mmCIF file of C-alpha atoms and ligand atoms in Angstrom:
data_model
loop_
_atom_site.group_PDB
_atom_site.id
_atom_site.type_symbol
_atom_site.label_atom_id
_atom_site.label_comp_id
_atom_site.label_asym_id
_atom_site.label_seq_id
_atom_site.Cartn_x
_atom_site.Cartn_y
_atom_site.Cartn_z
ATOM 1 C CA MET J 752 -129.208 4.540 99.031
ATOM 2 C CA GLN J 753 -130.733 2.612 96.217
ATOM 3 C CA SER J 754 -134.345 1.715 95.657
ATOM 4 C CA ALA J 755 -135.278 -1.536 93.998
ATOM 5 C CA SER J 756 -138.660 -0.084 93.160
ATOM 6 C CA PHE J 757 -137.004 2.926 91.583
ATOM 7 C CA ARG J 758 -135.344 0.613 89.110
ATOM 8 C CA LYS J 759 -138.504 -1.369 88.525
ATOM 9 C CA THR J 760 -140.602 1.793 88.013
ATOM 10 C CA ARG J 761 -142.577 1.094 91.144
ATOM 11 C CA PRO J 762 -143.599 2.307 93.789
ATOM 12 C CA MET J 763 -147.236 1.503 93.385
ATOM 13 C CA ASN J 764 -149.841 3.834 94.711
ATOM 14 C CA ARG J 765 -151.922 2.092 97.392
ATOM 15 C CA LYS J 766 -154.672 4.673 97.138
ATOM 16 C CA ALA J 767 -155.089 4.189 93.399
ATOM 17 C CA ILE J 768 -155.197 0.425 93.756
ATOM 18 C CA ALA J 769 -157.667 0.602 96.630
ATOM 19 C CA LEU J 770 -159.886 2.964 94.627
ATOM 20 C CA LEU J 771 -159.822 0.637 91.639
ATOM 21 C CA VAL J 772 -160.681 -2.323 93.843
ATOM 22 C CA VAL J 773 -163.545 -0.538 95.561
ATOM 23 C CA SER J 774 -164.952 0.650 92.220
ATOM 24 C CA LEU J 775 -165.000 -2.906 90.925
ATOM 25 C CA PHE J 776 -166.809 -4.163 94.008
ATOM 26 C CA MET J 777 -169.274 -1.279 93.896
ATOM 27 C CA ALA J 778 -170.176 -2.391 90.383
ATOM 28 C CA ILE J 779 -170.683 -5.935 91.615
ATOM 29 C CA VAL J 780 -172.977 -4.882 94.457
ATOM 30 C CA PHE J 781 -175.360 -3.149 92.038
ATOM 31 C CA VAL J 782 -175.594 -6.324 89.960
ATOM 32 C CA SER J 783 -175.989 -8.773 92.814
ATOM 33 C CA CYS J 784 -177.021 -8.174 96.388
ATOM 34 C CA ASP J 785 -175.741 -11.530 97.657
ATOM 35 C CA GLN J 786 -172.146 -10.330 97.240
ATOM 36 C CA GLN J 787 -172.323 -8.577 100.630
ATOM 37 C CA LYS J 788 -169.271 -10.305 102.077
ATOM 38 C CA GLU J 789 -166.902 -9.267 99.312
ATOM 39 C CA THR J 790 -168.252 -5.740 99.359
ATOM 40 C CA ASN J 791 -167.344 -5.409 102.999
ATOM 41 C CA THR J 792 -163.841 -6.596 102.205
ATOM 42 C CA ALA J 793 -163.619 -4.000 99.465
ATOM 43 C CA LYS J 794 -164.660 -1.248 101.838
ATOM 44 C CA ALA J 795 -161.853 -2.159 104.178
ATOM 45 C CA GLN J 796 -159.399 -1.930 101.310
ATOM 46 C CA SER J 797 -160.739 1.447 100.271
ATOM 47 C CA GLN J 798 -159.354 3.021 103.428
ATOM 48 C CA PRO J 799 -155.629 3.556 103.004
ATOM 49 C CA VAL J 800 -155.097 3.790 106.770
ATOM 50 C CA ALA J 801 -156.854 0.493 107.458
ATOM 51 C CA ALA J 802 -155.072 -1.156 104.552
ATOM 52 C CA ALA J 803 -151.703 0.047 105.807
ATOM 53 C CA ALA J 804 -152.421 -1.136 109.341
ATOM 54 C CA SER J 805 -153.612 -4.551 108.206
ATOM 55 C CA ALA J 806 -150.367 -5.123 106.306
ATOM 56 C CA SER J 807 -148.477 -5.318 109.595
ATOM 57 C CA PRO J 808 -148.685 -7.647 112.569
ATOM 58 C CA LYS J 809 -151.077 -6.831 115.394
ATOM 59 C CA LEU J 810 -149.257 -4.981 118.116
ATOM 60 C CA THR J 811 -150.431 -4.042 121.556
ATOM 61 C CA LEU J 812 -149.134 -0.551 122.097
ATOM 62 C CA PRO J 813 -149.079 1.365 125.367
ATOM 63 C CA PRO J 814 -151.740 4.081 125.699
ATOM 64 C CA ASP J 815 -151.016 7.487 124.218
ATOM 65 C CA SER J 816 -149.967 9.512 127.238
ATOM 66 C CA GLY J 817 -147.769 12.462 128.018
ATOM 67 C CA PRO J 818 -147.055 15.543 125.948
ATOM 68 C CA PRO J 819 -145.887 15.271 122.324
ATOM 69 C CA PRO J 820 -142.105 15.361 121.943
ATOM 70 C CA ALA J 821 -140.350 18.703 121.694
ATOM 71 C CA PHE J 822 -138.427 19.366 118.511
ATOM 72 C CA ASP J 823 -136.992 22.742 117.493
ATOM 73 C CA SER J 824 -137.435 22.699 113.709
ATOM 74 C CA GLY J 825 -135.953 26.186 113.258
ATOM 75 C CA ARG J 826 -132.731 25.145 114.931
ATOM 76 C CA ALA J 827 -132.662 21.879 112.929
ATOM 77 C CA MET J 828 -133.030 23.890 109.705
ATOM 78 C CA LYS J 829 -130.209 26.179 110.798
ATOM 79 C CA TYR J 830 -127.997 23.092 111.143
ATOM 80 C CA VAL J 831 -128.945 21.975 107.612
ATOM 81 C CA LYS J 832 -127.855 25.356 106.238
ATOM 82 C CA GLU J 833 -124.601 25.328 108.194
ATOM 83 C CA ILE J 834 -123.744 21.834 106.953
ATOM 84 C CA VAL J 835 -124.417 22.565 103.283
ATOM 85 C CA ALA J 836 -122.424 25.796 103.602
ATOM 86 C CA PHE J 837 -119.281 23.617 103.736
ATOM 87 C CA GLY J 838 -120.002 22.623 100.129
ATOM 88 C CA PRO J 839 -119.637 19.105 98.683
ATOM 89 C CA ARG J 840 -118.586 16.683 101.471
ATOM 90 C CA PRO J 841 -117.445 13.446 99.830
ATOM 91 C CA ILE J 842 -115.169 11.128 101.791
ATOM 92 C CA GLY J 843 -111.496 12.051 101.707
ATOM 93 C CA SER J 844 -112.187 15.772 101.112
ATOM 94 C CA ALA J 845 -111.232 18.809 103.199
ATOM 95 C CA ASN J 846 -114.960 19.694 103.426
ATOM 96 C CA HIS J 847 -115.656 16.239 104.838
ATOM 97 C CA LYS J 848 -113.158 16.946 107.618
ATOM 98 C CA LYS J 849 -114.963 20.233 108.287
ATOM 99 C CA VAL J 850 -118.308 18.512 108.775
ATOM 100 C CA GLU J 851 -116.670 15.906 111.042
ATOM 101 C CA ASP J 852 -115.381 18.774 113.198
ATOM 102 C CA TYR J 853 -118.762 20.542 113.006
ATOM 103 C CA LEU J 854 -120.599 17.479 114.329
ATOM 104 C CA ALA J 855 -117.989 16.999 117.072
ATOM 105 C CA SER J 856 -118.319 20.654 118.121
ATOM 106 C CA HIS J 857 -122.059 20.118 118.694
ATOM 107 C CA LEU J 858 -121.456 16.980 120.764
ATOM 108 C CA LYS J 859 -118.969 18.447 123.238
ATOM 109 C CA GLY J 860 -119.641 17.035 126.679
ATOM 110 C CA ASP J 861 -121.604 14.075 125.295
ATOM 111 C CA ALA J 862 -120.317 10.503 125.464
ATOM 112 C CA VAL J 863 -118.915 10.162 121.948
ATOM 113 C CA GLU J 864 -117.404 7.060 120.379
ATOM 114 C CA GLU J 865 -115.599 7.214 117.058
ATOM 115 C CA ASP J 866 -115.259 4.262 114.745
ATOM 116 C CA VAL J 867 -112.334 5.157 112.494
ATOM 117 C CA PHE J 868 -110.892 2.923 109.794
ATOM 118 C CA THR J 869 -109.589 2.870 106.240
ATOM 119 C CA ALA J 870 -112.068 1.719 103.631
ATOM 120 C CA ASP J 871 -110.721 -0.165 100.630
ATOM 121 C CA THR J 872 -113.063 1.104 97.914
ATOM 122 C CA VAL J 873 -113.277 0.763 94.146
ATOM 123 C CA GLU J 874 -111.692 4.241 93.996
ATOM 124 C CA GLY J 875 -108.855 3.391 96.393
ATOM 125 C CA LYS J 876 -108.299 3.672 100.122
ATOM 126 C CA PHE J 877 -110.139 6.350 102.114
ATOM 127 C CA PRO J 878 -110.322 7.329 105.772
ATOM 128 C CA VAL J 879 -113.815 6.742 107.205
ATOM 129 C CA LYS J 880 -115.202 7.962 110.513
ATOM 130 C CA ASN J 881 -118.485 6.952 112.134
ATOM 131 C CA ILE J 882 -119.475 9.221 115.016
ATOM 132 C CA ILE J 883 -121.664 7.869 117.824
ATOM 133 C CA ALA J 884 -123.173 9.971 120.637
ATOM 134 C CA LYS J 885 -124.541 7.903 123.537
ATOM 135 C CA PHE J 886 -127.376 9.063 125.786
ATOM 136 C CA PRO J 887 -127.830 6.643 128.677
ATOM 137 C CA GLY J 888 -131.236 5.351 129.745
ATOM 138 C CA SER J 889 -132.518 3.436 132.745
ATOM 139 C CA LYS J 890 -133.781 0.441 130.777
ATOM 140 C CA ASP J 891 -131.502 -2.341 129.611
ATOM 141 C CA GLY J 892 -131.023 -2.021 125.849
ATOM 142 C CA ILE J 893 -130.173 0.483 123.135
ATOM 143 C CA ILE J 894 -132.164 2.227 120.411
ATOM 144 C CA VAL J 895 -129.976 3.433 117.558
ATOM 145 C CA VAL J 896 -130.940 6.385 115.372
ATOM 146 C CA ALA J 897 -128.697 6.773 112.328
ATOM 147 C CA SER J 898 -127.998 9.083 109.401
ATOM 148 C CA HIS J 899 -125.154 9.210 106.914
ATOM 149 C CA TYR J 900 -123.263 12.502 106.660
ATOM 150 C CA ASP J 901 -121.063 12.021 103.574
ATOM 151 C CA THR J 902 -122.197 13.334 100.196
ATOM 152 C CA ASN J 903 -122.160 11.553 96.864
ATOM 153 C CA TYR J 904 -118.576 10.897 95.695
ATOM 154 C CA PRO J 905 -119.097 10.730 91.898
ATOM 155 C CA LEU J 906 -120.579 14.271 92.050
ATOM 156 C CA ARG J 907 -117.600 15.592 94.024
ATOM 157 C CA ASN J 908 -116.481 18.009 91.323
ATOM 158 C CA THR J 909 -119.911 19.563 90.814
ATOM 159 C CA SER J 910 -121.846 22.018 92.969
ATOM 160 C CA TYR J 911 -123.705 19.073 94.575
ATOM 161 C CA ILE J 912 -124.234 19.784 98.293
ATOM 162 C CA GLY J 913 -126.731 17.085 99.350
ATOM 163 C CA ALA J 914 -129.097 19.343 101.292
ATOM 164 C CA ASN J 915 -131.663 16.562 101.557
ATOM 165 C CA ASP J 916 -129.366 13.578 100.961
ATOM 166 C CA GLY J 917 -126.875 13.816 103.820
ATOM 167 C CA ALA J 918 -127.454 17.196 105.468
ATOM 168 C CA SER J 919 -131.159 17.028 106.423
ATOM 169 C CA SER J 920 -130.938 13.821 108.441
ATOM 170 C CA SER J 921 -127.547 14.734 109.957
ATOM 171 C CA ALA J 922 -129.057 18.008 111.175
ATOM 172 C CA LEU J 923 -132.119 16.120 112.436
ATOM 173 C CA LEU J 924 -129.895 13.950 114.633
ATOM 174 C CA LEU J 925 -128.125 17.018 116.027
ATOM 175 C CA GLU J 926 -131.482 18.435 117.104
ATOM 176 C CA ILE J 927 -132.547 15.077 118.567
ATOM 177 C CA ALA J 928 -129.296 15.186 120.569
ATOM 178 C CA ASN J 929 -130.377 18.575 121.948
ATOM 179 C CA GLU J 930 -133.665 17.044 123.094
ATOM 180 C CA LEU J 931 -131.982 14.055 124.774
ATOM 181 C CA ARG J 932 -129.060 15.869 126.369
ATOM 182 C CA GLY J 933 -128.822 16.656 130.046
ATOM 183 C CA ARG J 934 -131.447 14.308 131.411
ATOM 184 C CA LYS J 935 -131.476 10.666 132.389
ATOM 185 C CA LEU J 936 -133.718 8.947 129.886
ATOM 186 C CA ASP J 937 -136.370 6.833 131.598
ATOM 187 C CA GLY J 938 -136.364 4.250 128.803
ATOM 188 C CA TYR J 939 -133.723 2.616 126.638
ATOM 189 C CA SER J 940 -130.376 4.247 126.003
ATOM 190 C CA VAL J 941 -130.390 6.155 122.717
ATOM 191 C CA TRP J 942 -127.298 6.126 120.540
ATOM 192 C CA LEU J 943 -127.180 8.582 117.665
ATOM 193 C CA VAL J 944 -124.977 7.468 114.788
ATOM 194 C CA TRP J 945 -123.641 9.775 112.089
ATOM 195 C CA ASP J 946 -122.286 7.154 109.745
ATOM 196 C CA ASP J 947 -119.841 7.768 106.961
ATOM 197 C CA ALA J 948 -119.268 6.544 103.402
ATOM 198 C CA GLU J 949 -122.831 5.465 102.757
ATOM 199 C CA GLU J 950 -122.675 6.567 99.147
ATOM 200 C CA ALA J 951 -121.339 4.385 96.346
ATOM 201 C CA MET J 952 -117.971 5.430 94.932
ATOM 202 C CA LYS J 953 -118.973 4.408 91.391
ATOM 203 C CA ASP J 954 -122.052 2.213 90.896
ATOM 204 C CA TRP J 955 -124.218 1.072 93.801
ATOM 205 C CA SER J 956 -123.689 -2.569 94.721
ATOM 206 C CA ASP J 957 -123.370 -4.590 97.935
ATOM 207 C CA ALA J 958 -119.590 -4.134 97.738
ATOM 208 C CA ASP J 959 -119.629 -0.484 96.651
ATOM 209 C CA SER J 960 -121.885 1.176 99.263
ATOM 210 C CA LEU J 961 -122.536 1.449 103.001
ATOM 211 C CA TYR J 962 -118.805 1.261 103.862
ATOM 212 C CA GLY J 963 -119.159 2.982 107.222
ATOM 213 C CA ILE J 964 -122.250 1.271 108.607
ATOM 214 C CA ARG J 965 -121.076 -2.184 107.469
ATOM 215 C CA HIS J 966 -117.904 -1.663 109.489
ATOM 216 C CA LEU J 967 -119.838 -0.480 112.550
ATOM 217 C CA ALA J 968 -122.319 -3.377 112.432
ATOM 218 C CA GLN J 969 -119.447 -5.866 112.272
ATOM 219 C CA LYS J 970 -117.576 -4.106 115.081
ATOM 220 C CA TRP J 971 -120.664 -4.146 117.320
ATOM 221 C CA GLN J 972 -121.265 -7.787 116.486
ATOM 222 C CA ASP J 973 -117.682 -8.651 117.461
ATOM 223 C CA ASP J 974 -117.707 -6.718 120.755
ATOM 224 C CA GLY J 975 -121.184 -7.897 121.853
ATOM 225 C CA THR J 976 -122.918 -4.503 121.533
ATOM 226 C CA LEU J 977 -125.231 -5.751 118.792
ATOM 227 C CA LYS J 978 -127.150 -8.054 121.158
ATOM 228 C CA LYS J 979 -128.228 -5.025 123.209
ATOM 229 C CA ILE J 980 -129.720 -3.096 120.261
ATOM 230 C CA LYS J 981 -133.516 -3.295 120.416
ATOM 231 C CA ALA J 982 -134.252 -1.193 117.345
ATOM 232 C CA PHE J 983 -132.405 0.632 114.575
ATOM 233 C CA LEU J 984 -134.149 3.712 113.177
ATOM 234 C CA LEU J 985 -132.679 5.273 110.060
ATOM 235 C CA ALA J 986 -133.387 8.733 108.649
ATOM 236 C CA ASP J 987 -132.471 9.544 105.053
ATOM 237 C CA MET J 988 -133.761 12.279 102.696
ATOM 238 C CA ILE J 989 -136.326 13.444 105.234
ATOM 239 C CA GLY J 990 -136.225 17.196 104.584
ATOM 240 C CA ASP J 991 -138.319 17.313 101.386
ATOM 241 C CA ALA J 992 -141.007 20.008 101.735
ATOM 242 C CA ASP J 993 -143.386 17.601 99.978
ATOM 243 C CA LEU J 994 -142.907 14.915 102.603
ATOM 244 C CA ASN J 995 -144.041 11.356 101.855
ATOM 245 C CA ILE J 996 -142.180 8.797 103.919
ATOM 246 C CA ASP J 997 -142.205 5.415 102.183
ATOM 247 C CA ARG J 998 -143.152 2.137 103.784
ATOM 248 C CA ASP J 999 -139.889 0.306 103.241
ATOM 249 C CA LEU J 1000 -140.348 -3.390 102.500
ATOM 250 C CA ASN J 1001 -136.711 -4.050 103.491
ATOM 251 C CA SER J 1002 -137.476 -2.885 107.041
ATOM 252 C CA THR J 1003 -139.063 -4.804 109.944
ATOM 253 C CA PRO J 1004 -142.901 -4.735 109.600
ATOM 254 C CA TRP J 1005 -143.690 -4.440 113.326
ATOM 255 C CA LEU J 1006 -141.257 -1.556 113.797
ATOM 256 C CA GLU J 1007 -142.602 0.216 110.706
ATOM 257 C CA GLU J 1008 -146.032 -0.142 112.292
ATOM 258 C CA VAL J 1009 -144.821 1.477 115.523
ATOM 259 C CA VAL J 1010 -143.443 4.381 113.462
ATOM 260 C CA TYR J 1011 -146.813 4.706 111.730
ATOM 261 C CA GLN J 1012 -148.697 4.674 115.012
ATOM 262 C CA ALA J 1013 -146.261 7.238 116.441
ATOM 263 C CA ALA J 1014 -146.889 9.524 113.461
ATOM 264 C CA THR J 1015 -150.641 8.973 113.880
ATOM 265 C CA ARG J 1016 -150.506 10.001 117.544
ATOM 266 C CA LEU J 1017 -148.940 13.282 116.405
ATOM 267 C CA GLY J 1018 -151.518 13.765 113.635
ATOM 268 C CA ASP J 1019 -148.868 13.375 110.930
ATOM 269 C CA GLN J 1020 -149.907 10.023 109.440
ATOM 270 C CA SER J 1021 -150.803 11.547 106.068
ATOM 271 C CA HIS J 1022 -147.054 11.959 105.475
ATOM 272 C CA PHE J 1023 -146.361 8.268 106.036
ATOM 273 C CA PHE J 1024 -146.661 5.105 104.017
ATOM 274 C CA ALA J 1025 -148.987 6.090 101.163
ATOM 275 C CA ARG J 1026 -146.480 4.260 98.989
ATOM 276 C CA ASP J 1027 -144.486 1.040 99.292
ATOM 277 C CA ASN J 1028 -140.823 1.002 98.420
ATOM 278 C CA GLN J 1029 -137.919 -1.358 98.830
ATOM 279 C CA VAL J 1030 -134.802 0.499 99.768
ATOM 280 C CA SER J 1031 -131.181 -0.556 100.089
ATOM 281 C CA ASP J 1032 -129.815 1.741 102.767
ATOM 282 C CA ASP J 1033 -127.786 1.902 105.980
ATOM 283 C CA HIS J 1034 -130.184 -0.393 107.844
ATOM 284 C CA LEU J 1035 -129.325 -3.474 105.794
ATOM 285 C CA PRO J 1036 -126.197 -4.599 107.736
ATOM 286 C CA PHE J 1037 -128.298 -4.467 110.924
ATOM 287 C CA MET J 1038 -131.286 -6.228 109.313
ATOM 288 C CA GLN J 1039 -128.909 -8.977 108.180
ATOM 289 C CA ARG J 1040 -127.756 -9.382 111.789
ATOM 290 C CA GLY J 1041 -131.284 -9.740 113.174
ATOM 291 C CA VAL J 1042 -131.826 -6.215 114.550
ATOM 292 C CA PRO J 1043 -135.356 -4.776 114.014
ATOM 293 C CA CYS J 1044 -134.997 -1.801 111.637
ATOM 294 C CA ALA J 1045 -137.105 0.976 110.152
ATOM 295 C CA ASP J 1046 -135.822 3.193 107.340
ATOM 296 C CA LEU J 1047 -137.576 6.560 107.317
ATOM 297 C CA ILE J 1048 -136.965 7.750 103.775
ATOM 298 C CA ASP J 1049 -138.837 9.825 101.216
ATOM 299 C CA PHE J 1050 -137.449 8.473 97.975
ATOM 300 C CA ASP J 1051 -139.584 10.728 95.806
ATOM 301 C CA TYR J 1052 -137.694 13.997 95.939
ATOM 302 C CA GLY J 1053 -139.258 16.191 93.284
ATOM 303 C CA TYR J 1054 -141.364 14.697 90.529
ATOM 304 C CA ASN J 1055 -139.990 11.201 89.828
ATOM 305 C CA ASN J 1056 -137.189 11.810 92.346
ATOM 306 C CA VAL J 1057 -135.670 14.290 89.892
ATOM 307 C CA PHE J 1058 -133.588 16.233 92.464
ATOM 308 C CA TRP J 1059 -131.913 13.129 93.921
ATOM 309 C CA HIS J 1060 -128.150 13.031 93.306
ATOM 310 C CA THR J 1061 -128.186 16.233 91.296
ATOM 311 C CA PRO J 1062 -126.904 19.755 92.006
ATOM 312 C CA GLN J 1063 -130.603 20.642 92.446
ATOM 313 C CA ASP J 1064 -130.577 18.990 95.890
ATOM 314 C CA THR J 1065 -130.575 22.380 97.628
ATOM 315 C CA VAL J 1066 -132.045 23.907 100.777
ATOM 316 C CA ASP J 1067 -134.909 25.690 98.987
ATOM 317 C CA LYS J 1068 -136.566 22.270 98.375
ATOM 318 C CA LEU J 1069 -136.690 21.549 102.113
ATOM 319 C CA SER J 1070 -139.004 22.562 104.921
ATOM 320 C CA PRO J 1071 -138.483 22.862 108.688
ATOM 321 C CA LYS J 1072 -141.965 21.322 109.047
ATOM 322 C CA SER J 1073 -140.721 18.096 107.435
ATOM 323 C CA LEU J 1074 -137.794 17.944 109.865
ATOM 324 C CA GLU J 1075 -140.261 18.434 112.713
ATOM 325 C CA ILE J 1076 -142.603 15.697 111.456
ATOM 326 C CA VAL J 1077 -139.810 13.140 111.161
ATOM 327 C CA GLY J 1078 -138.050 14.260 114.342
ATOM 328 C CA GLY J 1079 -141.353 14.013 116.203
ATOM 329 C CA ALA J 1080 -142.118 10.589 114.745
ATOM 330 C CA ILE J 1081 -138.699 9.270 115.783
ATOM 331 C CA LEU J 1082 -138.949 10.644 119.331
ATOM 332 C CA GLU J 1083 -142.526 9.369 119.702
ATOM 333 C CA THR J 1084 -141.452 5.950 118.362
ATOM 334 C CA ILE J 1085 -138.731 5.825 121.012
ATOM 335 C CA SER J 1086 -141.273 6.788 123.663
ATOM 336 C CA ILE J 1087 -143.633 3.978 122.567
ATOM 337 C CA LEU J 1088 -140.805 1.409 122.459
ATOM 338 C CA ASP J 1089 -139.716 2.502 125.942
ATOM 339 C CA LYS J 1090 -143.182 1.717 127.320
ATOM 340 C CA MET J 1091 -143.604 -1.661 125.613
ATOM 341 C CA ASP J 1092 -142.949 -4.556 128.000
ATOM 342 C CA THR J 1093 -141.092 -6.654 125.475
ATOM 343 C CA LEU J 1094 -140.170 -5.859 121.918
ATOM 344 C CA PRO J 1095 -140.788 -8.474 119.237
ATOM 345 C CA PRO J 1096 -137.726 -9.925 117.512
ATOM 346 C CA LYS J 1097 -137.010 -9.079 113.898
HETATM 347 ZN ZN1 ZN N 238 -127.305 9.629 98.221
#
């Protein structure tokens, strides 16, 4: 993925701005007592949680009921280690084929669709395979949860293994599959998508990126599937032990708010949305087609994102707890969406 704010040396820190604002208003209140109204406004801004909530539309959510979702973080972490053990997994490589087979071996018995095609890239033609596992629900409509599983192509001849960028979210989806398997879901159908060829072949651009998911979005538009998709949740770089999921300004505000409320219900809100970002990622082809999307991404991997797209993206930087927090937030988001009478449009 690519972050606009990364290039523009954002993201800005909401907390710092709120603190600055509240300090200014505190100064004013000592000078003049008839500034009460503004002071109250400043107090609201001084609370990051309230500020984050007020940035999104008002939603009426179903009451918090039922047990928190189950998520086996140890097993998810085991999957991360097994995936990175294949080594670099760029498209067209023998290791890429191994991870395709690995994912398929974990989805035996599930309803799996493959979207296979040849991508015409700036580096030539490559085989691409999106893998979709479908878990049927009783409610009309589909919630998609996606992760890319390829690793960075330009780093193909280094020791780069993409533990966080590629493996963490792919493993997360495998563990979500374990939680969904074998029972009739009492909400929307959930389709897990391991999409391919997310990474740029040379330099990130609209044309040189997101090859797999662009193909899938177009295919689902053509065959009518797209109309049934109620929400598209994306996980990317979610294994960082120092977990800070960004509020992505390229995502759908109301769905981001549901994610935030889901995390809050699980007591994990301090890992969400302290920082705004604007991320170009696998959700964009679905956003462009009117599907509500939320990109769950921590695009601050090491100080100043220093481990991103480097051979330092290794398992020792990750934590099972982070996988659990994001896995829980996704499952709780699905549970909230299932109980909402109607979902807002994008
Ligand atoms: Zn990447």
